[in-house]
Amino acid sequence: MLVTAYLAVIFLLALCVGLELTARRITPPESTPSAVANPAFRRFQKIFLRAYLLALWADWLQGPYLYKLYRHYSFLESQIAILYVCGLASCVLFAPFSGWLPQALGRRQTCLLFCLCYSACCLTKLSRDYFVLIVGRILGGLSTSLLATTFEAWYVHQHVEVQDFPKEWIPSTFTRAATWNHGLAVGAGLVANLLAEWLHLGPVAPFLLAVPCLGCCGWVVLTDWGKEEAEGCPEGDKKTLLLGTQNGGGPRLTAKGRFSRSCHEGLRCLLSDKRVLLLGGVQALFESVLYIFVFLWTPVLDPHGPPLGIVFSSLMAASMVGSLLYRLATSTHYHLQPGHVLCLAVLMAFFSFFMLTFSTAPGQPRPHESFLAFLLLELASGLYFPAVSFLQGRVIPEEKRAGVLAWFRLPLHLLACLGLLALHGEVSGMGGGEGGGGTRHMFGGCAVMMLAALMAVVSLFTLGRNDADLRLEGTRGDGEMF
């Protein structure tokens, strides 16, 4: 497994370079000349990305060795499953508040709260006490929810309301962030492996490195973001901003009212449009099995001695390959629709879990096949996320999107929690261990969920067979998805 992991990461990174060069040759990136030529926008964009990328880097550093750390502390697999469930459950509980907190406390203050909470979460990893680790997982759930919403909320508000830049320039910033995000994920695995294995600092080392990264992120938010906010706000807006973020009266009540209205409108949109309901079902099924995969990949591969950081980098590189393939597939050169790509991604995920039900048979583990299946699943996720993001942008009205996506995340986390609780029951009841019957049954259940997701995808595009909202503009074809 050691040689396989290194060969995989080298091959996948070379493939990423080749695909990127091909994509640039046949699909020149869309440019926004006005944005590129605008020095104020570029300066504002750099200030945001400096903090946001530090937050993402700190988040990725914690991925490769979380399960390994709990095993290092001699916890049973069933106990580790409960720790993961606590993290997912806290995501469910805090997800609604993560959209309300920036309006109640202020966007910049909530970003600082994220840095403090995530730093505390990392520091709890120094303890071997189970209760302290549970508290850390709860803090991690809150931090993950804030990371998914707060930074974007600050940027969009500053971009439109304070800096008064055109809305059309917003995607250029998040496209750059997404591109950097893949590279950060691959690099985080390499750095984590360097600290934990090459330097023999143990699995807690990447978590400790994340703390100063979060401190730097908080410092950028506290200094640079404050300057940008002050320079861009007129005097009247400064006073309103200070009242909204420091006082306790009307602005906070208004924020609660907006939050409540957003939830009600999101639920109404979800129930009144079958396309939105089916898309939510696909997201809940697909992304919940990804959470289960995050828990299971380490106990499946770790007994066979691979460098976990290198394996993590390989998985992230496979996801990057999928993202680049989506860019090529939907280009004017190949004319594939996002719906086609989404269907392919779900099929690949089903095949991956089907492979895993055989490669994790009790007493006959086949780690190389399991590793290949995990790479295939990450490749599918790289295709899935841009496809589903495009469809969400077309199907869900912009003013209702935050509320609808909040409802999407609820069944997503609940399904993941139920899956891990079921695995916990299998393990504790069977004494399963790595590669045991409980793990195999869970992969079988994930394969069934992917079949259900595939049926939802087919239903979605059967329902909207001639729906222009579900197609890219300017492509050939008669409008039918299948």
Coordinates of C-alpha atoms in Angstrom, one line a residue:
M1 CA 0.0 0.0 0.0
L2 CA 2.9 2.4 0.6
V3 CA 4.1 2.3 -3.0
T4 CA 0.6 2.3 -4.3
A5 CA -0.3 5.5 -2.4
Y6 CA 2.8 7.4 -3.7
L7 CA 2.3 6.2 -7.3
A8 CA -1.4 7.2 -7.1
V9 CA -0.8 10.7 -5.9
I10 CA 2.0 11.3 -8.5
F11 CA -0.2 9.9 -11.3
L12 CA -3.3 11.9 -10.3
L13 CA -1.4 15.2 -9.9
A14 CA 0.2 14.7 -13.3
L15 CA -3.3 14.0 -14.7
C16 CA -4.6 17.2 -13.1
V17 CA -1.8 19.2 -14.8
G18 CA -2.6 17.6 -18.2
L19 CA -6.4 18.2 -17.8
E20 CA -5.8 21.8 -16.8
L21 CA -3.6 22.5 -19.8
T22 CA -6.2 20.8 -22.1
A23 CA -9.0 22.8 -20.5
R24 CA -7.1 26.1 -21.0
R25 CA -6.4 25.2 -24.6
I26 CA -9.9 24.2 -25.8
T27 CA -11.9 26.2 -23.3
P28 CA -10.3 29.5 -22.5
P29 CA -11.4 30.7 -19.0
E30 CA -14.2 33.2 -19.1
S31 CA -12.8 36.6 -18.2
T32 CA -14.2 39.7 -16.7
P33 CA -12.0 42.4 -18.2
S34 CA -13.5 45.2 -16.1
A35 CA -12.9 43.2 -12.9
V36 CA -9.4 42.2 -13.8
A37 CA -8.5 45.8 -14.7
N38 CA -10.1 47.2 -11.6
P39 CA -7.3 47.6 -8.9
A40 CA -9.8 48.3 -6.1
F41 CA -11.7 45.1 -6.8
R42 CA -8.5 43.0 -7.0
R43 CA -7.3 44.5 -3.7
F44 CA -10.6 43.7 -2.1
Q45 CA -10.6 40.2 -3.5
K46 CA -7.1 39.5 -2.2
I47 CA -8.1 40.7 1.3
F48 CA -11.0 38.3 1.4
L49 CA -9.1 35.3 -0.1
R50 CA -6.2 35.8 2.3
A51 CA -8.4 35.1 5.3
Y52 CA -10.8 32.6 3.6
L53 CA -8.0 30.4 2.3
L54 CA -6.3 30.3 5.7
A55 CA -9.6 29.1 7.1
L56 CA -9.9 26.4 4.5
W57 CA -6.3 25.3 5.0
A58 CA -6.8 24.9 8.7
D59 CA -9.9 22.9 8.0
W60 CA -8.2 20.5 5.5
L61 CA -5.3 19.9 7.9
Q62 CA -7.6 18.1 10.2
G63 CA -8.9 15.6 7.6
P64 CA -6.2 12.9 7.2
Y65 CA -5.6 11.9 10.8
L66 CA -8.8 12.5 12.8
Y67 CA -9.8 8.8 13.0
K68 CA -6.2 7.8 13.4
L69 CA -5.9 10.1 16.4
Y70 CA -8.9 8.5 18.2
R71 CA -7.4 5.1 17.5
H72 CA -4.1 6.3 18.9
Y73 CA -5.9 7.2 22.1
S74 CA -7.1 3.5 22.2
F75 CA -10.8 4.2 21.6
L76 CA -13.0 1.5 20.1
E77 CA -14.4 1.9 16.6
S78 CA -17.9 2.1 18.2
Q79 CA -16.7 4.9 20.4
I80 CA -15.2 6.7 17.5
A81 CA -18.5 6.4 15.6
I82 CA -20.3 8.2 18.4
L83 CA -17.7 11.0 18.2
Y84 CA -18.4 11.4 14.5
V85 CA -22.1 11.3 15.2
C86 CA -21.7 14.1 17.8
G87 CA -20.0 16.2 15.1
L88 CA -22.7 15.6 12.5
A89 CA -25.5 16.2 15.1
S90 CA -24.0 19.5 16.0
C91 CA -24.0 20.4 12.3
V92 CA -27.7 19.7 12.3
L93 CA -28.3 21.8 15.4
F94 CA -26.1 24.7 14.5
A95 CA -26.8 24.9 10.7
P96 CA -30.0 27.1 11.1
F97 CA -28.1 29.4 13.5
S98 CA -25.1 29.7 11.2
G99 CA -27.2 31.7 8.8
W100 CA -28.7 33.9 11.6
L101 CA -25.5 34.6 13.6
P102 CA -23.9 36.9 10.9
Q103 CA -27.0 39.1 10.9
A104 CA -27.3 39.1 14.7
L105 CA -23.6 39.5 15.8
G106 CA -22.2 41.0 12.6
R107 CA -20.5 39.1 9.8
R108 CA -16.9 40.0 10.7
Q109 CA -17.5 39.2 14.4
T110 CA -18.9 35.8 13.4
C111 CA -15.8 35.0 11.3
L112 CA -13.7 35.8 14.4
L113 CA -16.1 33.5 16.4
F114 CA -15.3 30.8 13.9
C115 CA -11.6 31.2 14.4
L116 CA -11.9 30.9 18.2
C117 CA -14.3 27.9 18.1
Y118 CA -12.2 26.0 15.6
S119 CA -9.0 26.7 17.5
A120 CA -10.6 25.4 20.7
C121 CA -11.8 22.3 18.8
C122 CA -8.2 21.6 17.7
L123 CA -6.8 22.1 21.2
T124 CA -9.3 19.5 22.6
K125 CA -7.4 16.9 20.5
L126 CA -4.6 17.1 23.1
S127 CA -6.8 15.5 25.6
R128 CA -7.5 11.7 26.0
D129 CA -10.7 12.4 27.9
Y130 CA -13.7 11.1 26.0
F131 CA -16.0 13.9 27.2
V132 CA -13.5 16.6 26.2
L133 CA -13.2 15.0 22.7
I134 CA -17.0 15.1 22.5
V135 CA -17.0 18.8 23.3
G136 CA -14.4 19.2 20.6
R137 CA -16.6 17.5 18.1
I138 CA -19.5 19.8 19.0
L139 CA -17.3 22.8 18.5
G140 CA -16.1 21.4 15.2
G141 CA -19.7 21.0 14.1
L142 CA -20.4 24.7 14.9
S143 CA -17.2 25.8 13.2
T144 CA -18.0 23.8 10.0
S145 CA -21.4 25.3 9.8
L146 CA -19.9 28.8 10.2
L147 CA -17.2 28.2 7.6
A148 CA -19.9 27.1 5.1
T149 CA -21.9 30.4 5.4
T150 CA -20.2 33.2 7.3
F151 CA -17.2 34.1 5.0
E152 CA -19.4 34.1 1.9
A153 CA -22.0 36.2 3.7
W154 CA -19.3 38.8 4.6
Y155 CA -17.9 38.9 1.1
V156 CA -21.3 39.2 -0.7
H157 CA -22.4 42.0 1.6
Q158 CA -19.2 43.9 1.2
H159 CA -19.0 43.3 -2.5
V160 CA -22.6 44.6 -3.2
E161 CA -23.6 46.9 -0.4
V162 CA -20.3 48.5 0.7
Q163 CA -17.9 48.4 -2.2
D164 CA -20.7 48.7 -4.8
F165 CA -19.1 46.4 -7.3
P166 CA -21.2 44.7 -10.0
K167 CA -22.9 41.4 -8.9
E168 CA -21.5 39.8 -12.1
W169 CA -18.0 40.0 -10.6
I170 CA -18.9 37.8 -7.6
P171 CA -18.4 34.4 -9.3
S172 CA -14.8 35.3 -10.3
T173 CA -13.8 35.4 -6.6
F174 CA -15.5 32.1 -5.7
T175 CA -14.1 30.5 -8.8
R176 CA -10.6 31.4 -7.7
A177 CA -11.4 30.2 -4.1
A178 CA -12.6 26.8 -5.5
T179 CA -9.4 26.4 -7.6
W180 CA -7.2 27.2 -4.6
N181 CA -9.4 24.9 -2.4
H182 CA -8.4 21.8 -4.3
G183 CA -4.7 22.6 -4.2
L184 CA -5.0 23.3 -0.5
A185 CA -6.6 19.9 0.2
V186 CA -3.9 18.1 -1.6
G187 CA -1.2 20.1 0.1
A188 CA -2.8 19.6 3.5
G189 CA -2.5 15.8 3.1
L190 CA 1.2 16.1 2.2
V191 CA 2.0 18.5 5.1
A192 CA 0.0 16.3 7.6
N193 CA 1.9 13.3 6.5
L194 CA 5.2 15.1 6.9
L195 CA 4.4 16.1 10.5
A196 CA 2.7 12.9 11.6
E197 CA 4.9 10.2 9.9
W198 CA 8.0 11.6 8.4
L199 CA 8.9 13.8 11.4
H200 CA 7.2 11.3 13.9
L201 CA 5.3 14.0 15.7
G202 CA 2.2 11.8 15.9
P203 CA -1.4 12.2 14.6
V204 CA -2.1 15.2 16.8
A205 CA 0.5 17.4 15.0
P206 CA -1.7 18.5 12.1
F207 CA -4.3 19.7 14.6
L208 CA -1.8 21.8 16.4
L209 CA -0.5 23.3 13.2
A210 CA -4.1 24.4 12.4
V211 CA -4.3 26.6 15.5
P212 CA -1.7 29.2 14.3
C213 CA -3.3 29.1 10.9
L214 CA -6.6 30.0 12.4
G215 CA -4.9 32.7 14.5
C216 CA -3.5 34.2 11.3
C217 CA -6.9 34.1 9.7
G218 CA -8.4 35.9 12.7
W219 CA -5.7 38.5 12.6
V220 CA -6.4 39.2 8.9
V221 CA -10.2 39.4 9.7
L222 CA -9.5 41.7 12.6
T223 CA -7.1 44.1 10.9
D224 CA -7.5 44.0 7.1
W225 CA -11.3 43.4 7.0
G226 CA -11.8 46.1 9.5
K227 CA -9.9 48.6 7.4
E228 CA -11.8 47.6 4.2
E229 CA -15.1 47.9 6.1
A230 CA -14.2 51.4 7.4
E231 CA -12.9 52.6 4.1
G232 CA -15.9 51.5 2.1
C233 CA -18.7 52.6 4.5
P234 CA -20.2 56.0 4.5
E235 CA -20.7 57.7 7.8
G236 CA -24.3 56.8 8.1
D237 CA -23.6 53.2 7.2
K238 CA -20.8 53.0 9.8
K239 CA -23.3 54.1 12.5
T240 CA -25.9 51.5 11.4
L241 CA -23.2 48.8 11.2
L242 CA -22.0 49.6 14.7
L243 CA -25.6 49.6 16.1
G244 CA -26.3 46.3 14.4
T245 CA -23.2 44.6 15.7
Q246 CA -22.8 46.0 19.2
N247 CA -26.3 46.9 20.5
G248 CA -28.9 44.4 21.4
G249 CA -32.2 45.9 20.3
G250 CA -34.0 46.3 17.0
P251 CA -31.4 45.0 14.5
R252 CA -31.1 41.6 16.2
L253 CA -34.9 41.2 16.2
T254 CA -34.9 42.1 12.5
A255 CA -32.3 39.5 11.9
K256 CA -34.4 36.9 13.6
G257 CA -37.4 37.9 11.5
R258 CA -35.4 37.6 8.3
F259 CA -34.1 34.2 9.4
S260 CA -37.6 32.9 10.2
R261 CA -39.0 34.3 6.9
S262 CA -36.1 32.7 5.0
C263 CA -36.9 29.3 6.5
H264 CA -40.6 29.6 5.8
E265 CA -40.0 30.7 2.2
G266 CA -37.5 28.0 1.7
L267 CA -39.9 25.3 2.9
R268 CA -42.7 26.6 0.7
C269 CA -40.4 26.6 -2.3
L270 CA -39.2 23.1 -1.5
L271 CA -42.8 21.7 -1.3
S272 CA -44.3 23.6 -4.2
D273 CA -41.7 22.7 -6.9
K274 CA -41.0 19.0 -7.5
R275 CA -37.8 19.8 -9.2
V276 CA -36.4 21.4 -6.1
L277 CA -37.7 18.5 -4.0
L278 CA -36.0 15.9 -6.2
L279 CA -32.8 17.9 -6.3
G280 CA -32.8 18.1 -2.5
G281 CA -33.3 14.3 -2.4
V282 CA -30.3 13.7 -4.6
Q283 CA -28.2 16.0 -2.5
A284 CA -29.2 14.4 0.8
L285 CA -28.5 10.9 -0.4
F286 CA -25.2 11.6 -2.2
E287 CA -23.6 13.9 0.4
S288 CA -24.7 11.8 3.4
V289 CA -22.8 8.8 2.0
L290 CA -19.8 11.0 1.6
Y291 CA -19.9 11.8 5.3
I292 CA -20.1 8.0 6.0
F293 CA -17.1 7.5 3.6
V294 CA -15.1 10.1 5.6
F295 CA -15.5 7.9 8.6
L296 CA -14.8 4.6 7.0
W297 CA -11.9 5.1 4.7
T298 CA -9.3 5.2 7.4
P299 CA -10.3 2.0 9.3
V300 CA -10.5 0.1 5.9
L301 CA -7.0 1.1 4.8
D302 CA -5.0 1.9 7.9
P303 CA -4.5 -1.8 9.0
H304 CA -2.5 -2.3 5.8
G305 CA 0.0 0.4 6.6
P306 CA -0.4 3.2 4.0
P307 CA 0.7 6.7 4.7
L308 CA -2.6 8.3 5.5
G309 CA -1.6 11.8 4.5
I310 CA -0.5 10.6 1.1
V311 CA -3.8 8.6 0.7
F312 CA -5.7 11.8 1.6
S313 CA -3.8 13.8 -1.0
S314 CA -4.6 11.1 -3.5
L315 CA -8.3 11.3 -2.7
M316 CA -8.3 15.0 -3.0
A317 CA -6.4 14.9 -6.3
A318 CA -9.0 12.5 -7.6
S319 CA -11.7 15.0 -6.7
M320 CA -9.7 17.7 -8.5
V321 CA -9.6 15.4 -11.6
G322 CA -13.4 15.1 -11.5
S323 CA -13.8 18.9 -11.3
L324 CA -11.5 19.4 -14.3
L325 CA -13.4 16.7 -16.2
Y326 CA -16.6 18.5 -15.5
R327 CA -15.2 21.7 -16.9
L328 CA -14.1 19.9 -20.1
A329 CA -17.3 17.8 -20.5
T330 CA -19.6 20.9 -20.3
S331 CA -17.5 23.0 -22.6
T332 CA -18.6 24.0 -26.1
H333 CA -16.2 21.4 -27.4
Y334 CA -18.0 18.4 -25.9
H335 CA -21.5 19.8 -25.2
L336 CA -22.4 17.5 -22.3
Q337 CA -25.2 18.9 -20.0
P338 CA -24.8 19.1 -16.2
G339 CA -27.6 16.7 -15.9
H340 CA -25.7 14.1 -17.8
V341 CA -22.7 14.6 -15.6
L342 CA -24.8 14.4 -12.5
C343 CA -26.2 11.1 -13.6
L344 CA -22.7 9.8 -14.4
A345 CA -21.4 10.9 -11.0
V346 CA -24.2 9.0 -9.2
L347 CA -23.5 5.9 -11.3
M348 CA -19.8 6.0 -10.5
A349 CA -20.6 6.4 -6.8
F350 CA -22.9 3.4 -6.9
F351 CA -20.2 1.3 -8.7
S352 CA -17.7 2.4 -6.1
F353 CA -19.8 1.2 -3.1
F354 CA -20.6 -2.0 -5.0
M355 CA -16.9 -2.7 -5.3
L356 CA -16.4 -1.9 -1.6
T357 CA -19.0 -4.5 -0.6
F358 CA -16.7 -7.2 -2.1
S359 CA -13.3 -5.7 -1.2
T360 CA -14.2 -5.5 2.5
A361 CA -15.5 -9.0 2.9
P362 CA -14.7 -10.3 6.5
G363 CA -11.4 -12.2 6.6
Q364 CA -10.7 -11.4 2.9
P365 CA -9.8 -7.7 2.7
R366 CA -8.5 -6.4 -0.6
P367 CA -7.0 -3.0 0.3
H368 CA -5.8 -2.1 -3.2
E369 CA -9.3 -2.6 -4.6
S370 CA -10.8 -0.6 -1.7
F371 CA -8.3 2.2 -2.4
L372 CA -9.3 2.2 -6.1
A373 CA -13.0 2.3 -5.1
F374 CA -12.3 5.3 -2.8
L375 CA -10.5 7.1 -5.6
L376 CA -13.5 6.4 -7.9
L377 CA -15.9 7.8 -5.3
E378 CA -13.8 11.0 -5.0
L379 CA -13.7 11.3 -8.8
A380 CA -17.5 11.1 -8.7
S381 CA -17.7 13.8 -6.1
G382 CA -15.5 16.1 -8.2
L383 CA -18.1 15.7 -11.0
Y384 CA -21.1 15.9 -8.7
F385 CA -20.5 19.2 -6.9
P386 CA -20.2 21.6 -9.9
A387 CA -23.1 19.8 -11.6
V388 CA -25.5 20.1 -8.6
S389 CA -24.3 23.6 -8.0
F390 CA -25.3 24.6 -11.5
L391 CA -28.7 23.0 -11.2
Q392 CA -29.4 24.6 -7.8
G393 CA -28.6 28.0 -9.4
R394 CA -31.1 27.3 -12.1
V395 CA -33.9 25.7 -10.2
I396 CA -33.9 27.5 -6.9
P397 CA -34.7 31.3 -6.9
E398 CA -31.8 33.3 -5.6
E399 CA -33.8 35.1 -2.9
K400 CA -35.0 31.7 -1.5
R401 CA -31.7 29.8 -2.0
A402 CA -30.4 30.2 1.6
G403 CA -33.6 28.8 3.1
V404 CA -33.9 26.0 0.7
L405 CA -30.3 24.8 1.1
A406 CA -30.8 24.9 4.9
W407 CA -33.6 22.5 4.5
F408 CA -31.5 20.3 2.2
R409 CA -28.8 20.0 4.8
L410 CA -31.2 18.7 7.5
P411 CA -31.9 15.3 6.0
L412 CA -28.4 15.1 4.7
H413 CA -26.9 15.2 8.2
L414 CA -29.7 13.1 9.7
L415 CA -29.0 10.3 7.2
A416 CA -25.3 10.4 7.9
C417 CA -26.0 10.3 11.7
L418 CA -28.3 7.3 11.3
G419 CA -25.8 5.5 9.1
L420 CA -23.0 5.9 11.7
L421 CA -25.3 4.9 14.5
A422 CA -26.2 1.8 12.5
L423 CA -22.5 1.1 12.0
H424 CA -21.9 1.6 15.8
G425 CA -24.6 -1.0 16.5
E426 CA -23.1 -3.5 14.0
V427 CA -19.6 -3.0 15.5
S428 CA -20.5 -3.2 19.1
G429 CA -22.8 -6.1 18.5
M430 CA -20.4 -8.1 16.4
G431 CA -17.0 -7.1 17.7
G432 CA -16.4 -6.3 14.1
G433 CA -13.1 -4.5 13.8
E434 CA -11.7 -3.2 10.6
G435 CA -13.0 -4.7 7.4
G436 CA -15.7 -6.6 9.4
G437 CA -19.3 -7.3 8.6
G438 CA -20.5 -4.0 9.9
T439 CA -18.4 -2.0 7.5
R440 CA -19.4 -4.2 4.5
H441 CA -23.1 -3.9 5.4
M442 CA -22.7 -0.1 5.6
F443 CA -21.1 0.0 2.1
G444 CA -24.0 -2.1 0.9
G445 CA -26.5 0.4 2.4
C446 CA -24.6 3.2 0.7
A447 CA -24.9 1.5 -2.7
V448 CA -28.7 1.2 -2.1
M449 CA -28.8 4.9 -1.3
M450 CA -27.0 5.7 -4.6
L451 CA -29.6 3.7 -6.5
A452 CA -32.3 5.8 -4.9
A453 CA -30.3 9.0 -5.8
L454 CA -30.1 7.7 -9.4
M455 CA -33.9 7.2 -9.5
A456 CA -34.3 10.8 -8.2
V457 CA -31.9 12.1 -11.0
V458 CA -33.9 10.3 -13.7
S459 CA -37.2 11.6 -12.3
L460 CA -35.8 15.1 -12.1
F461 CA -34.9 15.2 -15.8
T462 CA -38.0 13.2 -16.9
L463 CA -40.1 15.9 -15.2
G464 CA -38.1 18.7 -16.8
R465 CA -37.4 17.0 -20.2
N466 CA -37.8 20.2 -22.1
D467 CA -37.0 22.6 -19.3
A468 CA -34.5 25.2 -20.5
D469 CA -33.6 26.0 -16.8
L470 CA -31.9 22.6 -16.6
R471 CA -29.6 23.0 -19.6
L472 CA -26.6 25.0 -20.4
E473 CA -27.2 27.8 -22.9
G474 CA -25.7 27.7 -26.4
T475 CA -25.3 23.9 -26.6
R476 CA -26.5 21.7 -29.4
G477 CA -29.4 19.2 -29.0
D478 CA -33.1 19.0 -28.9
G479 CA -33.4 19.9 -25.2
E480 CA -34.0 16.3 -23.9
M481 CA -31.8 15.2 -21.1
F482 CA -32.2 11.5 -21.8

